[in-house]
Coordinates of N, CA and C in Angstrom, one line a residue:
M292 N 175.4 100.7 -12.4 CA 175.8 99.3 -12.3 C 176.3 98.9 -10.9
S293 N 176.8 99.9 -10.2 CA 177.3 99.6 -8.9 C 176.3 99.0 -8.0
Q294 N 175.0 99.6 -8.0 CA 173.9 99.1 -7.2 C 173.6 97.6 -7.6
T295 N 173.6 97.4 -8.9 CA 173.2 96.1 -9.4 C 174.2 95.0 -8.9
V296 N 175.5 95.3 -8.9 CA 176.5 94.4 -8.5 C 176.3 94.1 -7.0
K297 N 176.0 95.2 -6.2 CA 175.8 95.1 -4.8 C 174.6 94.2 -4.5
K298 N 173.6 94.3 -5.3 CA 172.4 93.5 -5.0 C 172.7 92.0 -5.3
S299 N 173.5 91.7 -6.3 CA 173.8 90.3 -6.6 C 174.8 89.7 -5.7
I300 N 175.5 90.4 -4.9 CA 176.4 89.9 -3.9 C 175.6 89.8 -2.6
L301 N 175.1 88.6 -2.3 CA 174.2 88.4 -1.2 C 174.7 88.7 0.2
F302 N 175.8 88.3 0.5 CA 176.3 88.6 1.9 C 177.8 88.8 1.9
C303 N 178.2 89.8 1.1 CA 179.6 90.1 1.1 C 180.0 90.9 2.3
F304 N 180.3 90.1 3.3 CA 180.5 90.6 4.7 C 182.0 90.7 5.1
V305 N 182.8 91.1 4.2 CA 184.2 91.0 4.4 C 184.7 91.5 5.7
I306 N 185.6 90.8 6.3 CA 186.1 91.2 7.6 C 187.2 92.3 7.5
V307 N 187.0 93.4 8.0 CA 188.0 94.5 7.9 C 188.9 94.6 9.1
S308 N 188.4 95.1 10.2 CA 189.3 95.3 11.3 C 188.5 95.0 12.6
F309 N 187.5 94.1 12.5 CA 186.8 93.8 13.7 C 187.0 92.3 14.1
F310 N 186.1 91.8 15.0 CA 186.2 90.5 15.5 C 187.3 90.3 16.5
S311 N 187.6 91.4 17.3 CA 188.7 91.2 18.3 C 188.2 90.3 19.4
G312 N 189.1 89.4 19.7 CA 188.8 88.4 20.7 C 188.0 87.2 20.3
C313 N 187.6 87.1 19.0 CA 186.8 86.0 18.6 C 187.7 84.8 18.3
S314 N 187.7 83.9 19.2 CA 188.6 82.8 19.1 C 188.0 81.4 19.3
Q315 N 186.6 81.3 19.2 CA 186.0 80.0 19.4 C 186.4 79.1 18.3
E316 N 186.6 77.8 18.7 CA 187.0 76.8 17.7 C 185.8 76.3 17.0
I317 N 185.9 76.0 15.7 CA 184.8 75.4 14.9 C 185.2 74.1 14.3
Q318 N 184.2 73.3 14.0 CA 184.4 72.1 13.2 C 184.2 72.4 11.8
I319 N 185.3 72.3 11.0 CA 185.1 72.6 9.5 C 184.7 71.4 8.8
Q320 N 183.5 71.5 8.2 CA 183.0 70.4 7.4 C 183.8 70.3 6.1
Q321 N 184.1 69.1 5.6 CA 184.8 68.9 4.4 C 183.8 68.7 3.3
N322 N 183.9 69.5 2.2 CA 183.1 69.4 1.1 C 183.9 68.7 0.0
V323 N 183.7 67.4 -0.2 CA 184.5 66.7 -1.1 C 184.1 66.8 -2.6
A324 N 182.8 67.1 -2.7 CA 182.3 67.2 -4.1 C 182.6 68.6 -4.7
Q325 N 183.4 68.6 -5.7 CA 183.8 69.8 -6.4 C 182.9 70.1 -7.5
Q326 N 182.7 71.4 -7.8 CA 181.8 71.8 -8.8 C 182.3 71.4 -10.2
Q327 N 181.4 70.8 -11.0 CA 181.9 70.3 -12.3 C 181.2 71.0 -13.5
N328 N 180.2 71.9 -13.2 CA 179.6 72.6 -14.3 C 180.5 73.5 -15.0
T329 N 180.7 73.3 -16.3 CA 181.6 74.1 -17.0 C 181.3 74.2 -18.5
Q330 N 181.5 75.3 -19.1 CA 181.4 75.4 -20.6 C 182.8 75.4 -21.2
Q331 N 183.8 75.7 -20.4 CA 185.1 75.8 -21.0 C 185.9 74.6 -20.9
S332 N 186.8 74.3 -21.8 CA 187.6 73.2 -21.8 C 188.9 73.5 -21.0
P333 N 189.7 72.5 -20.7 CA 191.0 72.8 -20.0 C 191.9 73.7 -20.7
D334 N 191.7 73.9 -22.1 CA 192.6 74.7 -22.8 C 192.1 76.2 -23.0
T335 N 191.0 76.5 -22.3 CA 190.4 77.8 -22.5 C 191.5 78.9 -22.1
P336 N 191.7 79.8 -23.0 CA 192.8 80.8 -22.8 C 192.4 81.7 -21.6
V337 N 193.4 82.2 -20.9 CA 193.3 83.0 -19.7 C 194.1 84.3 -19.9
Y338 N 193.8 85.3 -19.2 CA 194.6 86.5 -19.1 C 195.0 86.8 -17.7
R339 N 196.2 87.4 -17.5 CA 196.7 87.6 -16.1 C 196.2 89.0 -15.7
Q340 N 195.7 89.0 -14.5 CA 195.3 90.3 -13.8 C 196.3 90.6 -12.8
E341 N 196.9 91.8 -12.9 CA 197.8 92.3 -11.9 C 197.2 93.3 -11.1
R342 N 197.2 93.1 -9.8 CA 196.7 94.1 -8.8 C 197.8 94.5 -7.8
T343 N 197.5 95.5 -7.0 CA 198.5 96.0 -6.0 C 198.8 94.9 -5.0
F344 N 197.8 94.0 -4.7 CA 198.0 93.0 -3.7 C 198.4 91.7 -4.2
G345 N 198.3 91.4 -5.5 CA 198.6 90.1 -6.1 C 198.2 90.0 -7.5
S346 N 198.3 88.8 -8.0 CA 197.9 88.5 -9.4 C 197.2 87.2 -9.5
Y347 N 196.4 87.0 -10.6 CA 195.6 85.8 -10.8 C 195.2 85.7 -12.3
D348 N 194.8 84.5 -12.7 CA 194.4 84.3 -14.1 C 192.8 84.3 -14.2
V349 N 192.3 84.8 -15.2 CA 190.9 84.9 -15.5 C 190.6 84.3 -16.9
S350 N 189.6 83.5 -17.0 CA 189.3 83.0 -18.4 C 188.9 84.1 -19.3
E351 N 189.3 84.0 -20.6 CA 189.0 85.0 -21.5 C 187.5 85.1 -21.9
Q352 N 186.8 84.1 -21.4 CA 185.3 84.2 -21.5 C 184.7 85.2 -20.6
W353 N 185.5 85.7 -19.6 CA 185.0 86.6 -18.6 C 185.6 87.9 -18.7
V354 N 184.8 89.0 -18.6 CA 185.4 90.4 -18.8 C 185.3 91.2 -17.5
L355 N 186.2 92.1 -17.4 CA 186.3 93.0 -16.2 C 185.3 94.1 -16.4
L356 N 184.5 94.4 -15.4 CA 183.7 95.6 -15.4 C 184.5 96.7 -14.9
E357 N 185.1 97.4 -15.8 CA 186.1 98.4 -15.4 C 185.5 99.6 -14.6
S358 N 184.3 100.0 -14.9 CA 183.6 101.1 -14.2 C 183.4 100.8 -12.8
D359 N 183.3 99.5 -12.4 CA 183.0 99.2 -11.0 C 184.2 98.5 -10.3
S360 N 185.4 98.6 -10.9 CA 186.5 98.0 -10.4 C 187.6 99.0 -10.1
N361 N 188.5 98.6 -9.1 CA 189.7 99.5 -8.8 C 190.8 98.5 -8.4
D362 N 191.8 99.1 -7.8 CA 193.0 98.3 -7.4 C 192.7 97.2 -6.4
T363 N 191.7 97.4 -5.6 CA 191.4 96.4 -4.5 C 190.1 95.7 -4.7
S364 N 189.3 96.0 -5.7 CA 188.0 95.3 -5.9 C 187.8 95.2 -7.4
S365 N 187.5 94.0 -7.9 CA 187.3 93.7 -9.3 C 186.1 92.9 -9.5
F366 N 185.3 93.2 -10.5 CA 184.1 92.4 -10.8 C 184.1 91.9 -12.3
Y367 N 183.7 90.7 -12.4 CA 183.7 90.0 -13.8 C 182.4 89.4 -14.1
V368 N 182.0 89.5 -15.4 CA 180.8 88.8 -15.9 C 181.2 88.1 -17.2
K369 N 180.3 87.2 -17.5 CA 180.5 86.4 -18.8 C 180.4 87.4 -20.0
K370 N 181.2 87.2 -21.0 CA 181.1 88.0 -22.2 C 179.6 88.0 -22.7
E371 N 179.2 89.2 -23.2 CA 177.9 89.4 -23.8 C 176.7 89.2 -23.0
E372 N 176.9 89.1 -21.6 CA 175.8 89.0 -20.7 C 175.2 90.3 -20.4
D373 N 173.9 90.5 -20.4 CA 173.3 91.7 -19.9 C 173.5 91.9 -18.4
I374 N 173.7 93.1 -18.0 CA 173.9 93.3 -16.6 C 172.6 93.7 -15.9
T375 N 172.1 92.8 -15.0 CA 170.9 93.0 -14.2 C 171.2 92.6 -12.8
S376 N 170.2 92.7 -11.9 CA 170.4 92.2 -10.5 C 170.5 90.7 -10.4
Q377 N 170.2 90.0 -11.5 CA 170.4 88.5 -11.5 C 171.4 88.0 -12.4
T378 N 172.4 88.9 -12.7 CA 173.5 88.4 -13.5 C 174.6 87.7 -12.7
T379 N 174.9 86.5 -13.1 CA 175.9 85.7 -12.5 C 177.2 86.5 -12.6
N380 N 177.9 86.6 -11.5 CA 179.2 87.4 -11.5 C 180.2 86.8 -10.5
I381 N 181.4 87.3 -10.7 CA 182.6 86.9 -9.8 C 183.2 88.2 -9.4
S382 N 183.5 88.2 -8.1 CA 184.3 89.4 -7.6 C 185.5 88.9 -6.9
V383 N 186.6 89.8 -7.0 CA 187.8 89.6 -6.3 C 188.1 90.8 -5.5
E384 N 188.2 90.7 -4.2 CA 188.3 91.8 -3.3 C 189.4 91.6 -2.3
Y385 N 190.2 92.7 -2.1 CA 191.3 92.6 -1.1 C 190.8 93.4 0.2
R386 N 191.0 92.8 1.4 CA 190.7 93.4 2.6 C 191.7 93.1 3.7
Q387 N 192.0 94.1 4.5 CA 192.9 93.9 5.6 C 192.1 93.4 6.8
N388 N 192.8 92.7 7.7 CA 192.2 92.2 8.9 C 193.3 92.2 10.0
Q389 N 193.0 91.7 11.2 CA 193.9 91.7 12.3 C 194.7 90.4 12.5
Y390 N 194.5 89.5 11.6 CA 195.0 88.1 11.8 C 196.3 87.8 11.0
T391 N 197.3 87.2 11.7 CA 198.5 86.7 11.0 C 198.1 85.4 10.3
K392 N 199.1 85.0 9.4 CA 198.9 83.7 8.8 C 198.7 82.5 9.8
E393 N 199.4 82.6 10.9 CA 199.4 81.6 11.9 C 198.0 81.6 12.7
Q394 N 197.3 82.6 12.5 CA 196.0 82.7 13.2 C 194.8 82.4 12.2
Y395 N 195.1 81.5 11.3 CA 194.1 81.1 10.3 C 192.8 80.6 10.9
N396 N 193.0 79.7 11.9 CA 191.8 79.1 12.6 C 190.9 80.2 13.3
V397 N 191.6 81.2 13.8 CA 190.8 82.3 14.4 C 190.1 83.1 13.3
L398 N 190.7 83.3 12.1 CA 190.1 84.0 11.0 C 188.8 83.2 10.6
T399 N 188.9 81.9 10.4 CA 187.8 81.1 10.0 C 186.7 81.1 11.1
S400 N 187.0 81.1 12.3 CA 186.0 81.3 13.4 C 185.3 82.6 13.3
A401 N 186.0 83.6 13.0 CA 185.4 85.0 12.9 C 184.4 85.0 11.7
I402 N 184.8 84.4 10.6 CA 183.9 84.3 9.4 C 182.6 83.6 9.8
I403 N 182.8 82.4 10.4 CA 181.6 81.6 10.8 C 180.7 82.4 11.8
Y404 N 181.3 83.1 12.7 CA 180.6 83.8 13.7 C 179.8 85.0 13.0
Q405 N 180.4 85.6 12.1 CA 179.7 86.7 11.4 C 178.5 86.2 10.5
L406 N 178.8 85.0 9.9 CA 177.7 84.4 9.1 C 176.5 84.0 9.9
K407 N 176.8 83.6 11.1 CA 175.7 83.2 12.0 C 174.8 84.4 12.3
L408 N 175.4 85.6 12.3 CA 174.6 86.8 12.5 C 173.9 87.3 11.3
E409 N 174.5 87.0 10.1 CA 174.0 87.6 8.9 C 172.9 86.7 8.2
L410 N 173.1 85.4 8.3 CA 172.2 84.5 7.5 C 171.0 84.1 8.3
T411 N 169.9 83.7 7.6 CA 168.8 83.1 8.3 C 169.2 81.8 8.9
E412 N 168.4 81.3 9.8 CA 168.8 80.1 10.5 C 168.8 78.9 9.5
T413 N 167.9 78.9 8.6 CA 167.8 77.8 7.6 C 169.1 77.8 6.7
L414 N 169.5 79.0 6.2 CA 170.7 79.1 5.3 C 171.9 78.8 6.1
Y415 N 172.0 79.2 7.4 CA 173.2 79.0 8.2 C 173.3 77.5 8.4
Q416 N 172.2 76.8 8.7 CA 172.3 75.3 9.0 C 172.6 74.5 7.7
S417 N 172.3 75.1 6.5 CA 172.6 74.3 5.3 C 173.9 74.7 4.7
M418 N 174.6 75.7 5.3 CA 175.9 76.2 4.8 C 176.9 75.1 4.9
V419 N 177.8 75.1 3.8 CA 178.9 74.1 3.8 C 180.2 74.9 3.8
S420 N 181.1 74.4 4.7 CA 182.4 75.1 4.7 C 183.5 74.0 4.5
E421 N 184.7 74.6 4.0 CA 185.8 73.7 3.6 C 187.1 74.5 3.7
S422 N 188.1 73.8 4.2 CA 189.4 74.4 4.2 C 190.3 73.6 3.2
F423 N 191.2 74.3 2.5 CA 192.1 73.6 1.6 C 193.3 74.5 1.3
E424 N 194.3 73.9 0.6 CA 195.4 74.7 0.2 C 195.4 74.9 -1.3
S425 N 195.6 76.1 -1.7 CA 195.5 76.4 -3.1 C 196.7 75.8 -3.8
K426 N 196.7 75.8 -5.1 CA 197.8 75.2 -5.9 C 199.1 76.0 -5.6
N427 N 199.0 77.2 -5.2 CA 200.2 78.0 -4.9 C 200.6 78.0 -3.4
G428 N 199.9 77.1 -2.6 CA 200.3 76.9 -1.2 C 199.7 77.8 -0.2
Y429 N 198.6 78.5 -0.5 CA 197.9 79.4 0.4 C 196.8 78.7 1.1
S430 N 196.5 79.0 2.4 CA 195.4 78.5 3.1 C 194.1 79.2 2.6
V431 N 193.1 78.4 2.3 CA 191.9 79.0 1.7 C 190.7 78.4 2.5
F432 N 189.8 79.3 2.9 CA 188.6 78.9 3.6 C 187.4 79.2 2.6
C433 N 186.6 78.2 2.4 CA 185.5 78.3 1.4 C 184.1 78.1 2.1
I434 N 183.2 79.0 1.8 CA 181.9 78.9 2.3 C 180.9 78.8 1.1
T435 N 180.0 77.9 1.2 CA 179.0 77.7 0.1 C 177.6 77.8 0.7
V436 N 176.7 78.7 0.2 CA 175.4 78.8 0.6 C 174.5 78.7 -0.6
D437 N 173.6 77.7 -0.6 CA 172.7 77.5 -1.8 C 171.3 77.8 -1.4
D438 N 170.9 79.0 -1.8 CA 169.5 79.5 -1.4 C 168.5 79.0 -2.5
K439 N 167.9 77.9 -2.2 CA 166.9 77.4 -3.2 C 165.5 77.8 -2.9
E440 N 165.3 78.5 -1.7 CA 164.0 78.9 -1.4 C 163.6 80.3 -1.8
S441 N 164.6 81.1 -2.2 CA 164.3 82.5 -2.6 C 163.5 82.5 -3.9
E442 N 163.0 83.7 -4.2 CA 162.2 83.8 -5.5 C 163.1 83.4 -6.7
I443 N 164.3 83.8 -6.6 CA 165.3 83.4 -7.7 C 166.4 82.7 -7.0
P444 N 166.4 81.3 -7.2 CA 167.4 80.5 -6.5 C 168.8 81.0 -6.9
V445 N 169.7 81.0 -5.9 CA 171.1 81.5 -6.2 C 172.1 80.7 -5.3
K446 N 173.2 80.4 -5.8 CA 174.3 79.8 -5.0 C 175.4 80.8 -4.9
T447 N 175.9 81.0 -3.7 CA 177.0 81.9 -3.4 C 178.1 81.1 -2.8
I448 N 179.3 81.3 -3.4 CA 180.5 80.6 -2.9 C 181.5 81.7 -2.7
Q449 N 182.1 81.7 -1.5 CA 183.1 82.6 -1.1 C 184.4 81.9 -0.7
Y450 N 185.5 82.3 -1.3 CA 186.8 81.8 -1.0 C 187.6 82.9 -0.4
Y451 N 188.1 82.6 0.8 CA 189.0 83.5 1.6 C 190.4 83.0 1.5
I452 N 191.2 83.7 0.7 CA 192.7 83.4 0.6 C 193.4 84.1 1.7
A453 N 193.9 83.4 2.7 CA 194.5 84.0 3.9 C 195.9 84.6 3.5
G454 N 196.2 85.8 4.0 CA 197.5 86.4 3.9 C 198.0 86.9 5.3
E455 N 198.9 87.8 5.3 CA 199.4 88.3 6.6 C 198.6 89.6 6.9
K456 N 197.7 89.4 7.9 CA 196.8 90.5 8.3 C 196.0 91.1 7.1
A457 N 195.7 90.2 6.2 CA 194.9 90.5 5.1 C 194.3 89.2 4.5
H458 N 193.3 89.4 3.7 CA 192.7 88.2 2.9 C 192.2 88.8 1.6
V459 N 192.1 87.9 0.6 CA 191.4 88.1 -0.6 C 190.2 87.3 -0.7
L460 N 189.1 87.9 -1.0 CA 187.8 87.2 -1.1 C 187.4 87.1 -2.5
V461 N 187.4 85.9 -3.0 CA 186.9 85.6 -4.4 C 185.5 85.0 -4.2
Q462 N 184.5 85.7 -4.8 CA 183.1 85.3 -4.6 C 182.5 85.1 -5.9
V463 N 181.7 84.0 -6.0 CA 180.9 83.8 -7.2 C 179.5 83.8 -6.8
T464 N 178.6 84.6 -7.4 CA 177.2 84.6 -7.2 C 176.5 84.1 -8.4
D465 N 176.0 82.8 -8.3 CA 175.6 82.1 -9.5 C 174.1 81.9 -9.5
F466 N 173.4 82.6 -10.5 CA 172.0 82.5 -10.6 C 171.6 81.4 -11.6
H467 N 172.5 80.5 -11.9 CA 172.2 79.3 -12.7 C 171.6 79.6 -14.1
N468 N 172.1 80.7 -14.7 CA 171.8 81.0 -16.0 C 172.3 79.9 -17.0
E469 N 171.4 79.4 -17.8 CA 171.8 78.3 -18.7 C 172.9 78.7 -19.7
R470 N 173.1 80.0 -19.9 CA 174.2 80.4 -20.8 C 175.5 80.6 -20.0
V471 N 175.5 80.5 -18.7 CA 176.7 80.7 -17.9 C 176.9 79.5 -17.0
L472 N 177.6 78.5 -17.5 CA 177.7 77.3 -16.7 C 179.1 77.1 -16.1
D473 N 180.0 78.1 -16.4 CA 181.4 77.9 -15.9 C 181.8 78.9 -14.8
A474 N 180.8 79.5 -14.2 CA 181.2 80.5 -13.2 C 181.9 79.9 -12.0
Q475 N 181.4 78.8 -11.5 CA 182.1 78.2 -10.3 C 183.5 77.7 -10.6
K476 N 183.6 77.1 -11.8 CA 185.0 76.6 -12.2 C 185.9 77.8 -12.4
T477 N 185.4 78.9 -13.0 CA 186.3 80.0 -13.2 C 186.7 80.7 -11.9
A478 N 185.8 80.8 -10.9 CA 186.2 81.3 -9.6 C 187.3 80.5 -9.0
R479 N 187.1 79.1 -9.0 CA 188.1 78.3 -8.4 C 189.5 78.4 -9.1
E480 N 189.5 78.6 -10.4 CA 190.7 78.8 -11.1 C 191.4 80.1 -10.7
I481 N 190.6 81.1 -10.4 CA 191.2 82.4 -9.9 C 191.9 82.1 -8.6
V482 N 191.2 81.4 -7.7 CA 191.8 81.0 -6.4 C 193.1 80.3 -6.6
D483 N 193.1 79.3 -7.4 CA 194.3 78.4 -7.5 C 195.4 79.1 -8.2
S484 N 195.2 80.1 -9.1 CA 196.2 80.8 -9.8 C 196.7 82.0 -9.0
F485 N 196.0 82.4 -7.9 CA 196.4 83.6 -7.2 C 197.8 83.5 -6.5
I486 N 198.5 84.6 -6.7 CA 199.8 84.8 -6.0 C 199.8 86.1 -5.3
W487 N 200.1 86.1 -4.0 CA 200.2 87.3 -3.2 C 201.5 88.1 -3.7
K488 N 201.3 89.4 -3.7 CA 202.4 90.3 -4.1 C 203.2 90.6 -2.8
E489 N 204.5 90.4 -2.8 CA 205.3 90.7 -1.6 C 205.4 92.2 -1.5
V490 N 205.1 92.7 -0.2 CA 205.1 94.1 0.0 C 206.3 94.4 0.9
G491 N 207.0 95.5 0.7 CA 208.1 96.0 1.5 C 209.3 95.3 1.2

Protein backbone atom coordinates (compact mmCIF):
# COMPACT_ATOMS: atom_id res chain seq x y z
CA MET A 1 0.00 0.00 0.00
CA SER A 2 2.92 2.28 0.65
CA GLN A 3 3.76 2.55 -3.06
CA THR A 4 0.13 3.22 -3.93
CA VAL A 5 -0.14 6.11 -1.53
CA LYS A 6 3.13 7.53 -2.84
CA LYS A 7 1.82 7.42 -6.39
CA SER A 8 -1.35 9.23 -5.46
CA ILE A 9 0.53 12.06 -3.81
CA LEU A 10 1.60 13.97 -6.90
CA PHE A 11 4.15 16.39 -5.61
CA CYS A 12 4.62 15.88 -1.91
CA PHE A 13 7.78 17.97 -1.82
CA VAL A 14 7.88 18.76 1.88
CA ILE A 15 10.60 21.15 2.89
CA VAL A 16 12.91 19.54 5.40
CA SER A 17 16.10 21.47 5.95
CA PHE A 18 16.94 23.11 2.69
CA PHE A 19 16.23 26.40 0.87
CA SER A 20 18.91 28.32 2.77
CA GLY A 21 18.97 31.88 1.61
CA CYS A 22 15.75 31.66 -0.37
CA SER A 23 14.16 34.98 0.44
CA GLN A 24 12.55 36.23 -2.74
CA GLU A 25 9.24 37.96 -2.20
CA ILE A 26 6.16 36.62 -3.93
CA GLN A 27 2.72 37.91 -4.69
CA ILE A 28 0.22 35.58 -3.02
CA GLN A 29 -2.94 35.21 -5.02
CA GLN A 30 -6.13 35.17 -3.02
CA ASN A 31 -8.44 32.28 -3.73
CA VAL A 32 -11.80 33.46 -2.48
CA ALA A 33 -13.79 30.53 -3.76
CA GLN A 34 -13.88 27.82 -1.11
CA GLN A 35 -14.57 24.18 -1.98
CA GLN A 36 -18.24 23.34 -1.45
CA ASN A 37 -18.36 19.70 -2.56
CA THR A 38 -19.44 17.63 0.39
CA GLN A 39 -21.37 14.55 1.36
CA GLN A 40 -21.28 15.26 5.04
CA SER A 41 -23.55 17.55 6.99
CA PRO A 42 -22.29 20.07 9.58
CA ASP A 43 -23.19 17.52 12.26
CA THR A 44 -20.99 14.72 10.90
CA PRO A 45 -19.26 13.13 13.91
CA VAL A 46 -15.51 13.49 14.18
CA TYR A 47 -12.78 11.76 16.17
CA ARG A 48 -9.73 13.44 17.66
CA GLN A 49 -6.30 12.36 16.41
CA GLU A 50 -3.46 12.86 18.88
CA ARG A 51 0.06 13.01 17.46
CA THR A 52 3.46 13.86 18.95
CA PHE A 53 3.39 17.25 17.20
CA GLY A 54 -0.28 18.18 17.68
CA SER A 55 -3.91 17.10 17.39
CA TYR A 56 -6.80 17.53 14.95
CA ASP A 57 -10.31 16.30 14.15
CA VAL A 58 -11.14 13.83 11.37
CA SER A 59 -14.60 12.98 10.07
CA GLU A 60 -15.77 9.53 11.13
CA GLN A 61 -16.41 8.88 7.44
CA TRP A 62 -12.62 8.75 6.98
CA VAL A 63 -10.37 5.99 8.33
CA LEU A 64 -6.69 5.93 9.21
CA LEU A 65 -4.48 3.59 7.19
CA GLU A 66 -2.58 2.33 10.20
CA SER A 67 -0.09 0.22 8.25
CA ASP A 68 1.15 3.32 6.40
CA SER A 69 1.01 5.79 9.28
CA ASN A 70 3.25 6.67 12.20
CA ASP A 71 3.69 9.51 14.71
CA THR A 72 4.72 12.02 12.03
CA SER A 73 2.78 10.85 8.97
CA SER A 74 -0.87 9.76 8.72
CA PHE A 75 -2.94 8.71 5.71
CA TYR A 76 -6.74 8.64 5.50
CA VAL A 77 -9.23 7.26 2.99
CA LYS A 78 -13.01 7.22 2.84
CA LYS A 79 -14.64 4.24 4.54
CA GLU A 80 -15.10 1.18 2.34
CA GLU A 81 -13.07 2.59 -0.56
CA ASP A 82 -10.76 0.19 -2.41
CA ILE A 83 -7.12 1.20 -2.24
CA THR A 84 -5.63 1.83 -5.70
CA SER A 85 -3.27 4.36 -7.26
CA GLN A 86 -6.34 6.52 -7.96
CA THR A 87 -7.90 6.45 -4.51
CA THR A 88 -8.75 9.90 -3.20
CA ASN A 89 -6.80 10.36 0.01
CA ILE A 90 -5.76 12.83 2.69
CA SER A 91 -2.36 12.90 4.36
CA VAL A 92 -1.16 14.78 7.45
CA GLU A 93 2.62 15.04 7.77
CA TYR A 94 4.96 16.79 10.20
CA ARG A 95 8.26 18.18 8.91
CA GLN A 96 10.97 20.31 10.44
CA ASN A 97 12.39 23.29 8.58
CA GLN A 98 14.74 26.20 9.27
CA TYR A 99 12.14 28.96 9.51
CA THR A 100 10.71 30.65 12.59
CA LYS A 101 7.08 31.74 12.79
CA GLU A 102 8.22 35.28 11.99
CA GLN A 103 9.77 34.04 8.73
CA TYR A 104 6.45 32.87 7.31
CA ASN A 105 6.92 34.89 4.09
CA VAL A 106 10.30 33.26 3.51
CA LEU A 107 8.72 29.84 4.02
CA THR A 108 6.05 30.54 1.41
CA SER A 109 8.70 31.84 -0.99
CA ALA A 110 10.66 28.60 -0.56
CA ILE A 111 7.53 26.54 -1.29
CA ILE A 112 6.80 28.53 -4.44
CA TYR A 113 10.42 28.25 -5.57
CA GLN A 114 10.42 24.47 -5.14
CA LEU A 115 7.11 24.13 -6.99
CA LYS A 116 8.55 26.03 -9.93
CA LEU A 117 11.24 23.36 -10.14
CA GLU A 118 8.86 20.42 -9.67
CA LEU A 119 5.81 21.28 -11.79
CA THR A 120 5.42 21.55 -15.53
CA GLU A 121 5.17 25.13 -16.76
CA THR A 122 1.47 24.69 -17.53
CA LEU A 123 0.64 23.44 -14.04
CA TYR A 124 2.83 26.07 -12.40
CA GLN A 125 1.10 28.87 -14.31
CA SER A 126 -2.35 27.54 -13.37
CA MET A 127 -1.45 27.01 -9.72
CA VAL A 128 -3.46 28.99 -7.17
CA SER A 129 -2.02 30.05 -3.81
CA GLU A 130 -3.69 31.51 -0.75
CA SER A 131 -2.65 32.59 2.73
CA PHE A 132 -5.09 32.60 5.64
CA GLU A 133 -5.33 32.14 9.38
CA SER A 134 -6.81 28.90 10.70
CA LYS A 135 -9.63 28.94 13.24
CA ASN A 136 -7.02 28.32 15.94
CA GLY A 137 -4.91 31.30 14.85
CA TYR A 138 -2.11 29.63 12.85
CA SER A 139 -0.72 30.97 9.59
CA VAL A 140 -1.57 28.63 6.71
CA PHE A 141 -0.27 28.65 3.15
CA CYS A 142 -2.45 26.79 0.64
CA ILE A 143 -1.47 25.58 -2.83
CA THR A 144 -4.00 24.20 -5.33
CA VAL A 145 -3.02 22.45 -8.56
CA ASP A 146 -5.82 21.15 -10.77
CA ASP A 147 -4.37 18.79 -13.38
CA LYS A 148 -7.14 18.41 -15.94
CA GLU A 149 -4.86 17.34 -18.77
CA SER A 150 -3.52 14.11 -17.26
CA GLU A 151 -4.96 10.73 -18.21
CA ILE A 152 -6.82 10.73 -14.90
CA PRO A 153 -7.72 14.33 -13.86
CA VAL A 154 -6.74 15.07 -10.28
CA LYS A 155 -6.81 18.07 -7.99
CA THR A 156 -4.12 18.35 -5.32
CA ILE A 157 -4.47 20.81 -2.44
CA GLN A 158 -1.70 21.32 0.08
CA TYR A 159 -2.09 23.23 3.34
CA TYR A 160 1.11 24.23 5.16
CA ILE A 161 0.42 25.03 8.82
CA ALA A 162 3.38 27.10 9.97
CA GLY A 163 5.03 26.40 13.32
CA GLU A 164 8.35 27.21 14.96
CA LYS A 165 10.99 25.75 12.61
CA ALA A 166 8.43 23.17 11.57
CA HIS A 167 5.27 22.84 9.54
CA VAL A 168 2.44 20.38 9.12
CA LEU A 169 1.40 19.53 5.59
CA VAL A 170 -2.23 18.53 5.13
CA GLN A 171 -2.69 17.30 1.59
CA VAL A 172 -5.76 16.10 -0.25
CA THR A 173 -5.32 14.24 -3.54
CA ASP A 174 -8.75 14.23 -5.13
CA PHE A 175 -9.48 11.98 -8.12
CA HIS A 176 -13.11 13.18 -8.25
CA ASN A 177 -14.63 9.83 -7.40
CA GLU A 178 -18.41 10.28 -7.36
CA ARG A 179 -18.57 8.30 -4.10
CA VAL A 180 -16.09 10.61 -2.37
CA LEU A 181 -17.32 14.18 -2.54
CA ASP A 182 -16.19 15.42 0.87
CA ALA A 183 -12.39 15.06 0.64
CA GLN A 184 -11.63 18.76 0.22
CA LYS A 185 -14.01 19.80 2.99
CA THR A 186 -12.61 17.14 5.33
CA ALA A 187 -9.02 18.29 4.71
CA ARG A 188 -9.97 21.90 5.45
CA GLU A 189 -11.65 20.80 8.69
CA ILE A 190 -8.43 19.04 9.71
CA VAL A 191 -6.54 22.29 9.11
CA ASP A 192 -9.00 24.42 11.07
CA SER A 193 -9.14 22.03 14.03
CA PHE A 194 -5.36 21.53 14.22
CA ILE A 195 -3.60 22.52 17.47
CA TRP A 196 0.19 22.47 17.82
CA LYS A 197 1.47 20.56 20.82
CA GLU A 198 3.73 22.62 23.04
CA VAL A 199 7.18 21.07 23.29
CA GLY A 200 9.58 21.58 26.20
